[in-house]
């Protein structure tokens, strides 16, 4: 496995399988009374967040702590440009403190990629702009596998604001790596540029029509609803919340249709949800919903990622 | 005194009907310069005391003229000064460069224009011709003192808010009308701000989609080009399209020229030679405005330069201090160096490949830009009586670009490590050698 985790494309199928296997053991640790493992004792991990995040940051923080690493949270909100300091200066200052890993969340695409070229520490991408969020894709795969077993040939539909979604970009890669079929759905204004050639090259399908995707062809094994920010309306991406929901929301009617075709179909959402916009309460709280499983799996997956990038040889748990 | 004998070069410039002695393009001859003026052409022997420049196997062209250079003086002298930029220009074969107005303060008054002009003369490595802002402070709303800049000792003829587009069609129309009496021209940075805003930093297409970078669609350029050629037609004034980057813009310019509209256009070496896929590694060295485009646009630009639809090559030389490029891609500064590499790139890509002749190159990089900018003494035929603003090039010399050896103060060089065939050997400004083999010679 490479030293950094910047893009989901950095991981081969065997890398992903190794991480998910380790995550399963880590998940067992979470159920113990004493959750501490000595694995990363003496290691320093800095969670360096240039953008607000509660869940991802606390997930990485707890993951590090349960593995006995010293974890420190830093936030550098706002652009460093305004302080006259370049991004390189900012991260090299931190790197000079002899840290072992930098877990980085940044509001701009590609920042982790650039940072990895400037530091000695392992860089873990905890979400960069509208580019990627590889640990999210790993936890989604982990959560799905826990229910479905191997994902080969399974059909996963990803719906929502694809243009601005790092969750989509990483999931499209990791799900394909594990052999799943992926269909992505968005209104034309929230469909990324160049999707036709991109989808063809990377072997996934795309559509503007959610009902057609849900009702024809392979019945979905899982539907992943992405958050749609209400601010997108002012950007002219769609006219009203109501119109978005009618076209692209997982409404009660669509949920019934989905479960009618495949009673075992599952529902995911990376959070935070806009209940009533992209996902109805009926869907979010349905037995088919794995949304809380995603959160608990997230912790196990992040422990596994830290283990594989930092621990070297030896048993995980 | 500026005397020089250039021996044995092939002469590449347009035959000039008014010249007393004209040569055929590509013909070999010796050129004697006396007091900064071409005194004799032919098979000459060196008069006593006149230095010789051996140019056997080399080519002589009128000195290159760059319609689009960013010197960072005044305001950001840490990134480039008029002196360092002039040195880079001389090293790159340029005898005249037009310095864009987006300095701090902006070149929007006669006094500011004269300061740039005078400092350029003082340095003496190239004629530094200020471009005036179209609007005060580049703000896009009120006209700058266009006529006072034109009347000044800097003799400003080219006006541009470059870096920003003149968005308001009414302001653009008034500016085009206003500059007619003194033969001015507006160089438009064509970028519709609603379609491609400040965050737009990557050609909108599969790569921007994959990378999650805000896209800069080609249509944001061509809609402004279409509007402005209509305004040029309506006003009967001259509009120049800066750094054309798309096939659609080329089509509109071709159509407008067919209609007899007074539109001219420039293309940069980087838009000709470098493609959008270079941004895949998020290296801000390749972040430029307008962005690098896909290969079909590059091909359309090359064809348009060869057939004359695009009149000129311009560098858009844009030096930046290192710290301004070492941000996340979206936040990093736009722009790349270009003065020292322009000839090598264009020669290799267009002449050596057989798409253009050396004469075509001398037209696109010297005669046409000099005429567009109405520059006296530059871009003229190599003929007796003309000022000796010349460049000696080595068409067969192989060069590998090294960002570290630049005359520029900045290092944002996208050509670093690349090799080209064709190099600038020496640059001559009014008979004085200003650079030899990449090294500038201050007076």
Tab-separated table of C-alpha atoms in Angstrom, chain A:
chain	number	residue	atom	x	y	z
A	1	UNK	CA	0.000	0.000	0.000
A	2	UNK	CA	1.229	3.484	-0.780
A	3	UNK	CA	2.391	5.857	1.944
A	4	UNK	CA	-0.466	8.297	1.376
A	5	UNK	CA	-4.187	7.951	0.812
A	6	UNK	CA	-5.046	10.848	-1.487
A	7	UNK	CA	-7.426	9.329	-3.990
A	8	UNK	CA	-9.533	6.186	-3.988
A	9	UNK	CA	-7.655	5.357	-7.161
A	10	UNK	CA	-4.522	4.876	-5.033
A	11	UNK	CA	-6.018	1.635	-3.724
A	12	UNK	CA	-5.973	-1.646	-5.614
A	13	UNK	CA	-8.662	-4.234	-5.024
A	14	UNK	CA	-6.399	-6.129	-2.658
A	15	UNK	CA	-5.637	-2.901	-0.768
A	16	UNK	CA	-9.342	-2.208	-0.323
A	17	UNK	CA	-9.996	-5.799	0.748
A	18	UNK	CA	-7.163	-5.671	3.259
A	19	UNK	CA	-8.500	-2.429	4.757
A	20	UNK	CA	-12.052	-3.762	4.945
A	21	UNK	CA	-10.859	-7.002	6.579
A	22	UNK	CA	-8.924	-5.028	9.160
A	23	UNK	CA	-11.937	-2.781	9.667
A	24	UNK	CA	-13.986	-5.830	10.583
A	25	UNK	CA	-11.532	-6.687	13.392
A	26	UNK	CA	-11.481	-3.060	14.477
A	27	UNK	CA	-15.236	-3.077	14.590
A	28	UNK	CA	-15.006	-5.883	17.144
A	29	UNK	CA	-12.724	-3.711	19.252
A	30	UNK	CA	-15.448	-1.083	19.365
A	31	UNK	CA	-17.671	-3.578	21.123
A	32	UNK	CA	-15.113	-4.365	23.837
A	33	UNK	CA	-15.309	-2.796	27.228
A	34	UNK	CA	-11.759	-1.460	26.983
A	35	UNK	CA	-11.357	-0.094	23.476
A	36	UNK	CA	-7.696	0.845	23.559
A	37	UNK	CA	-5.167	-0.914	21.294
A	38	UNK	CA	-1.441	-0.277	21.663
A	39	UNK	CA	-0.855	-0.397	17.902
A	40	UNK	CA	0.084	3.240	17.266
A	41	UNK	CA	1.647	4.055	20.614
A	42	UNK	CA	4.208	6.826	20.221
A	43	UNK	CA	2.846	7.921	16.854
A	44	UNK	CA	1.606	11.442	16.298
A	45	UNK	CA	-1.344	12.128	14.056
A	46	UNK	CA	-2.479	15.636	13.295
A	47	UNK	CA	-6.018	16.175	12.110
A	48	UNK	CA	-5.522	19.328	10.121
A	49	UNK	CA	-8.891	20.725	9.098
A	50	UNK	CA	-9.022	23.722	6.783
A	51	UNK	CA	-12.796	23.320	6.623
A	52	UNK	CA	-15.377	22.674	9.320
A	53	UNK	CA	-16.258	19.087	9.982
A	54	UNK	CA	-17.683	17.458	13.060
A	55	UNK	CA	-18.202	13.873	12.075
A	56	UNK	CA	-15.140	13.150	10.002
A	57	UNK	CA	-12.823	14.917	12.401
A	58	UNK	CA	-14.178	13.234	15.502
A	59	UNK	CA	-14.167	9.898	13.701
A	60	UNK	CA	-10.465	10.246	12.878
A	61	UNK	CA	-9.730	11.555	16.339
A	62	UNK	CA	-11.382	8.652	18.136
A	63	UNK	CA	-9.851	6.174	15.688
A	64	UNK	CA	-6.375	7.497	16.477
A	65	UNK	CA	-7.001	7.548	20.230
A	66	UNK	CA	-8.308	3.999	20.375
A	67	UNK	CA	-5.099	2.947	18.687
A	68	UNK	CA	-3.033	4.853	21.282
A	69	UNK	CA	-1.681	7.458	18.872
A	70	UNK	CA	-1.283	11.023	20.040
A	71	UNK	CA	-3.871	12.863	18.010
A	72	UNK	CA	-4.021	16.599	17.807
A	73	UNK	CA	-6.686	18.637	16.094
A	74	UNK	CA	-5.788	21.795	14.260
A	75	UNK	CA	-8.131	23.977	12.358
A	76	UNK	CA	-6.974	26.543	9.868
A	77	UNK	CA	-10.230	27.972	8.732
A	78	UNK	CA	-10.209	30.636	6.104
A	79	UNK	CA	-7.628	30.874	3.405
A	80	UNK	CA	-4.027	31.157	4.444
A	81	UNK	CA	-3.651	33.568	1.534
A	82	UNK	CA	-5.249	36.235	3.677
A	83	UNK	CA	-2.462	35.814	6.237
A	84	UNK	CA	0.170	36.094	3.529
A	85	UNK	CA	1.251	32.525	4.155
A	86	UNK	CA	1.234	29.973	1.380
A	87	UNK	CA	-0.338	26.550	1.832
A	88	UNK	CA	3.128	25.082	1.543
A	89	UNK	CA	4.422	27.223	4.415
A	90	UNK	CA	1.438	26.287	6.547
A	91	UNK	CA	1.826	22.543	6.174
A	92	UNK	CA	5.611	22.558	6.319
A	93	UNK	CA	5.386	24.288	9.670
A	94	UNK	CA	3.306	21.402	10.951
A	95	UNK	CA	5.443	18.803	9.213
A	96	UNK	CA	8.519	20.187	10.970
A	97	UNK	CA	7.036	18.908	14.241
A	98	UNK	CA	7.924	15.359	13.176
A	99	UNK	CA	4.401	14.081	12.827
A	100	UNK	CA	3.718	10.623	11.422
A	101	UNK	CA	0.460	11.366	9.678
A	102	UNK	CA	-1.485	14.368	8.542
A	103	UNK	CA	-5.205	13.826	8.170
A	104	UNK	CA	-6.289	16.691	5.969
A	105	UNK	CA	-9.640	18.203	5.181
A	106	UNK	CA	-9.471	21.155	2.808
A	107	UNK	CA	-12.114	23.202	1.074
A	108	UNK	CA	-10.233	23.172	-2.223
A	109	UNK	CA	-9.821	20.298	-4.631
A	110	UNK	CA	-6.343	18.847	-4.985
A	111	UNK	CA	-4.957	20.369	-1.780
A	112	UNK	CA	-4.059	16.953	-0.305
A	113	UNK	CA	-2.395	15.946	-3.545
A	114	UNK	CA	-0.204	19.059	-3.406
A	115	UNK	CA	0.520	18.724	0.303
A	116	UNK	CA	1.699	15.127	-0.112
A	117	UNK	CA	4.469	16.478	-2.328
A	118	UNK	CA	5.697	18.854	0.361
A	119	UNK	CA	5.805	16.769	3.555
A	120	UNK	CA	7.431	13.605	4.939
A	121	UNK	CA	4.363	12.517	6.905
A	122	UNK	CA	1.729	10.195	5.498
A	123	UNK	CA	-1.114	12.276	4.123
A	124	UNK	CA	-4.659	11.008	4.477
A	125	UNK	CA	-7.305	12.826	2.516
A	126	UNK	CA	-10.304	13.479	4.752
A	127	UNK	CA	-12.082	15.332	1.949
A	128	UNK	CA	-10.638	17.860	-0.492
A	129	UNK	CA	-13.014	20.398	-1.976
A	130	UNK	CA	-15.285	18.798	-4.524
A	131	UNK	CA	-12.694	16.202	-5.443
A	132	UNK	CA	-12.483	13.087	-3.257
A	133	UNK	CA	-13.181	11.601	0.151
A	134	UNK	CA	-11.590	8.160	0.037
A	135	UNK	CA	-12.296	7.060	3.618
A	136	UNK	CA	-15.982	7.822	3.081
A	137	UNK	CA	-15.990	5.505	0.068
A	138	UNK	CA	-14.237	2.819	2.120
A	139	UNK	CA	-16.774	3.082	4.926
A	140	UNK	CA	-19.634	2.955	2.440
A	141	UNK	CA	-18.145	-0.184	0.902
A	142	UNK	CA	-17.619	-1.634	4.364
A	143	UNK	CA	-21.207	-0.915	5.367
A	144	UNK	CA	-22.583	-2.419	2.170
A	145	UNK	CA	-20.381	-5.499	2.396
A	146	UNK	CA	-21.511	-6.134	5.957
A	147	UNK	CA	-25.050	-6.560	4.606
A	148	UNK	CA	-24.532	-7.842	1.086
A	149	UNK	CA	-21.296	-9.807	1.221
A	150	UNK	CA	-19.032	-9.382	-1.810
A	151	UNK	CA	-20.088	-6.464	-3.985
A	152	UNK	CA	-19.263	-8.072	-7.343
A	153	UNK	CA	-22.161	-7.489	-9.724
A	154	UNK	CA	-24.186	-5.530	-7.160
A	155	UNK	CA	-25.920	-2.420	-8.479
A	156	UNK	CA	-25.440	0.837	-6.559
A	157	UNK	CA	-27.240	4.019	-7.591
A	158	UNK	CA	-25.787	7.365	-6.471
A	159	UNK	CA	-28.169	10.319	-6.657
A	160	UNK	CA	-27.791	14.039	-6.080
A	161	UNK	CA	-25.426	16.955	-6.480
A	162	UNK	CA	-22.706	15.053	-8.287
A	163	UNK	CA	-20.908	18.188	-9.488
A	164	UNK	CA	-20.033	19.258	-5.966
A	165	UNK	CA	-19.711	15.803	-4.405
A	166	UNK	CA	-16.408	14.311	-3.307
A	167	UNK	CA	-18.381	11.362	-1.925
A	168	UNK	CA	-19.573	10.505	-5.424
A	169	UNK	CA	-16.093	10.780	-6.949
A	170	UNK	CA	-14.509	8.434	-4.421
A	171	UNK	CA	-17.430	6.018	-4.331
A	172	UNK	CA	-17.540	5.684	-8.106
A	173	UNK	CA	-13.922	4.501	-7.947
A	174	UNK	CA	-14.023	2.217	-4.888
A	175	UNK	CA	-17.318	0.527	-5.799
A	176	UNK	CA	-15.962	-0.204	-9.272
A	177	UNK	CA	-12.726	-1.490	-7.743
A	178	UNK	CA	-14.816	-4.010	-5.806
A	179	UNK	CA	-16.724	-5.079	-8.927
A	180	UNK	CA	-20.035	-3.324	-8.280
A	181	UNK	CA	-22.123	-1.748	-11.036
A	182	UNK	CA	-22.603	1.971	-10.501
A	183	UNK	CA	-25.239	4.293	-11.917
A	184	UNK	CA	-25.138	7.990	-11.094
A	185	UNK	CA	-28.147	10.281	-11.342
A	186	UNK	CA	-28.409	14.068	-11.206
A	187	UNK	CA	-30.268	16.889	-12.913
A	188	UNK	CA	-28.240	18.224	-15.874
A	189	UNK	CA	-27.116	21.288	-13.910
A	190	UNK	CA	-25.617	19.163	-11.124
A	191	UNK	CA	-24.064	16.569	-13.446
A	192	UNK	CA	-20.279	17.072	-13.696
A	193	UNK	CA	-18.800	18.350	-16.942
A	194	UNK	CA	-17.646	15.665	-19.321
A	195	UNK	CA	-19.685	12.905	-17.637
A	196	UNK	CA	-20.337	11.010	-20.879
A	197	UNK	CA	-16.693	10.330	-21.737
A	198	UNK	CA	-15.760	9.976	-18.085
A	199	UNK	CA	-18.454	7.354	-17.416
A	200	UNK	CA	-17.495	5.451	-20.515
A	201	UNK	CA	-13.825	5.434	-19.630
A	202	UNK	CA	-14.413	4.412	-16.006
A	203	UNK	CA	-17.194	1.935	-16.685
A	204	UNK	CA	-20.230	3.368	-14.914
A	205	UNK	CA	-23.639	4.555	-16.132
A	206	UNK	CA	-25.273	7.930	-15.776
A	207	UNK	CA	-28.769	9.319	-16.158
A	208	UNK	CA	-30.898	12.413	-15.652
A	209	UNK	CA	-33.946	10.301	-14.863
A	210	UNK	CA	-34.143	8.742	-11.410
A	211	UNK	CA	-37.459	6.990	-12.006
A	212	UNK	CA	-36.185	5.303	-15.108
A	213	UNK	CA	-33.083	4.076	-13.274
A	214	UNK	CA	-35.130	2.762	-10.356
A	215	UNK	CA	-37.814	1.149	-12.502
A	216	UNK	CA	-35.937	-0.408	-15.415
A	217	UNK	CA	-32.859	-2.582	-15.839
A	218	UNK	CA	-31.172	-4.169	-12.834
A	219	UNK	CA	-33.035	-3.457	-9.625
A	220	UNK	CA	-30.696	-1.459	-7.359
A	221	UNK	CA	-29.129	-3.252	-4.409
A	222	UNK	CA	-28.436	0.088	-2.788
A	223	UNK	CA	-29.304	3.719	-3.330
A	224	UNK	CA	-26.967	6.384	-2.015
A	225	UNK	CA	-28.578	9.796	-1.636
A	226	UNK	CA	-26.197	12.777	-1.595
A	227	UNK	CA	-26.766	15.980	0.277
A	228	UNK	CA	-28.054	18.861	-1.804
A	229	UNK	CA	-27.251	22.270	-0.426
A	230	UNK	CA	-30.133	24.685	-0.500
A	231	UNK	CA	-27.697	27.447	-1.518
A	232	UNK	CA	-27.438	25.779	-4.924
A	233	UNK	CA	-30.801	27.322	-5.755
A	234	UNK	CA	-29.292	30.795	-5.766
A	235	UNK	CA	-26.628	29.501	-8.134
A	236	UNK	CA	-29.385	28.627	-10.574
A	237	UNK	CA	-28.840	24.876	-10.367
A	238	UNK	CA	-32.512	24.150	-9.687
A	239	UNK	CA	-35.557	26.348	-9.140
A	240	UNK	CA	-37.145	25.156	-5.898
A	241	UNK	CA	-36.676	22.490	-3.238
A	242	UNK	CA	-40.077	21.099	-4.165
A	243	UNK	CA	-39.101	20.643	-7.791
A	244	UNK	CA	-35.844	18.957	-6.788
A	245	UNK	CA	-37.637	16.524	-4.502
A	246	UNK	CA	-40.175	15.623	-7.174
A	247	UNK	CA	-37.402	14.849	-9.632
A	248	UNK	CA	-34.581	13.483	-7.483
A	249	UNK	CA	-35.706	12.919	-3.887
A	250	UNK	CA	-36.014	9.495	-2.295
A	251	UNK	CA	-39.680	10.062	-1.487
A	252	UNK	CA	-41.989	7.601	0.169
A	253	UNK	CA	-43.398	6.630	-3.238
A	254	UNK	CA	-39.963	5.982	-4.701
A	255	UNK	CA	-38.963	4.021	-1.582
A	256	UNK	CA	-42.009	1.789	-1.995
A	257	UNK	CA	-41.213	1.270	-5.682
A	258	UNK	CA	-37.613	0.435	-4.862
A	259	UNK	CA	-38.524	-2.092	-2.165
A	260	UNK	CA	-41.196	-3.576	-4.373
A	261	UNK	CA	-38.576	-4.434	-6.989
A	262	UNK	CA	-35.980	-5.509	-4.454
A	263	UNK	CA	-37.183	-6.040	-0.882
A	264	UNK	CA	-33.554	-6.181	0.296
A	265	UNK	CA	-32.535	-2.853	-1.214
A	266	UNK	CA	-30.479	-0.621	1.088
A	267	UNK	CA	-30.321	3.131	1.595
A	268	UNK	CA	-27.203	5.164	2.315
A	269	UNK	CA	-26.555	8.840	2.928
A	270	UNK	CA	-23.167	10.317	3.890
A	271	UNK	CA	-24.861	13.033	5.948
A	272	UNK	CA	-25.710	15.562	6.979
A	273	UNK	CA	-29.199	14.928	5.626
A	274	UNK	CA	-31.679	17.473	4.387
A	275	UNK	CA	-34.762	15.579	5.445
A	276	UNK	CA	-37.624	16.308	3.101
A	277	UNK	CA	-35.317	17.523	0.318
A	278	UNK	CA	-33.192	14.678	-1.022
A	279	UNK	CA	-34.440	12.048	1.412
A	280	UNK	CA	-37.826	11.612	3.063
A	281	UNK	CA	-38.030	10.661	6.747
A	282	UNK	CA	-39.680	7.444	5.614
A	283	UNK	CA	-36.540	6.500	3.738
A	284	UNK	CA	-34.023	7.828	6.280
A	285	UNK	CA	-35.604	5.901	9.130
A	286	UNK	CA	-36.638	2.790	7.188
A	287	UNK	CA	-35.256	-0.621	8.163
A	288	UNK	CA	-33.477	-0.485	4.801
A	289	UNK	CA	-31.512	2.573	5.908
A	290	UNK	CA	-27.832	2.021	6.822
A	291	UNK	CA	-27.174	5.634	7.709
A	292	UNK	CA	-26.186	5.018	11.349
A	293	UNK	CA	-24.221	1.907	10.374
A	294	UNK	CA	-22.181	4.161	8.109
A	295	UNK	CA	-21.155	6.255	11.091
A	296	UNK	CA	-20.076	3.326	13.250
A	297	UNK	CA	-18.359	1.641	10.298
A	298	UNK	CA	-16.578	4.913	9.622
A	299	UNK	CA	-14.678	4.635	12.859
A	300	UNK	CA	-13.567	1.062	12.160
A	301	UNK	CA	-12.514	1.927	8.614
A	302	UNK	CA	-10.455	4.912	9.768
A	303	UNK	CA	-8.732	2.738	12.374
A	304	UNK	CA	-7.956	0.289	9.593
A	305	UNK	CA	-6.587	2.999	7.313
A	306	UNK	CA	-4.340	4.359	10.065
A	307	UNK	CA	-3.188	0.838	10.790
A	308	UNK	CA	-2.272	0.042	7.202
A	309	UNK	CA	-0.518	3.350	6.561
A	310	UNK	CA	1.292	3.634	9.893
A	311	UNK	CA	1.627	0.392	11.806
A	312	UNK	CA	3.798	-1.684	9.523
A	313	UNK	CA	4.013	-5.422	10.294
A	314	UNK	CA	2.135	-7.282	12.981
A	315	UNK	CA	-1.422	-8.094	13.887
A	316	UNK	CA	-4.061	-5.434	13.920
A	317	UNK	CA	-6.219	-6.180	16.896
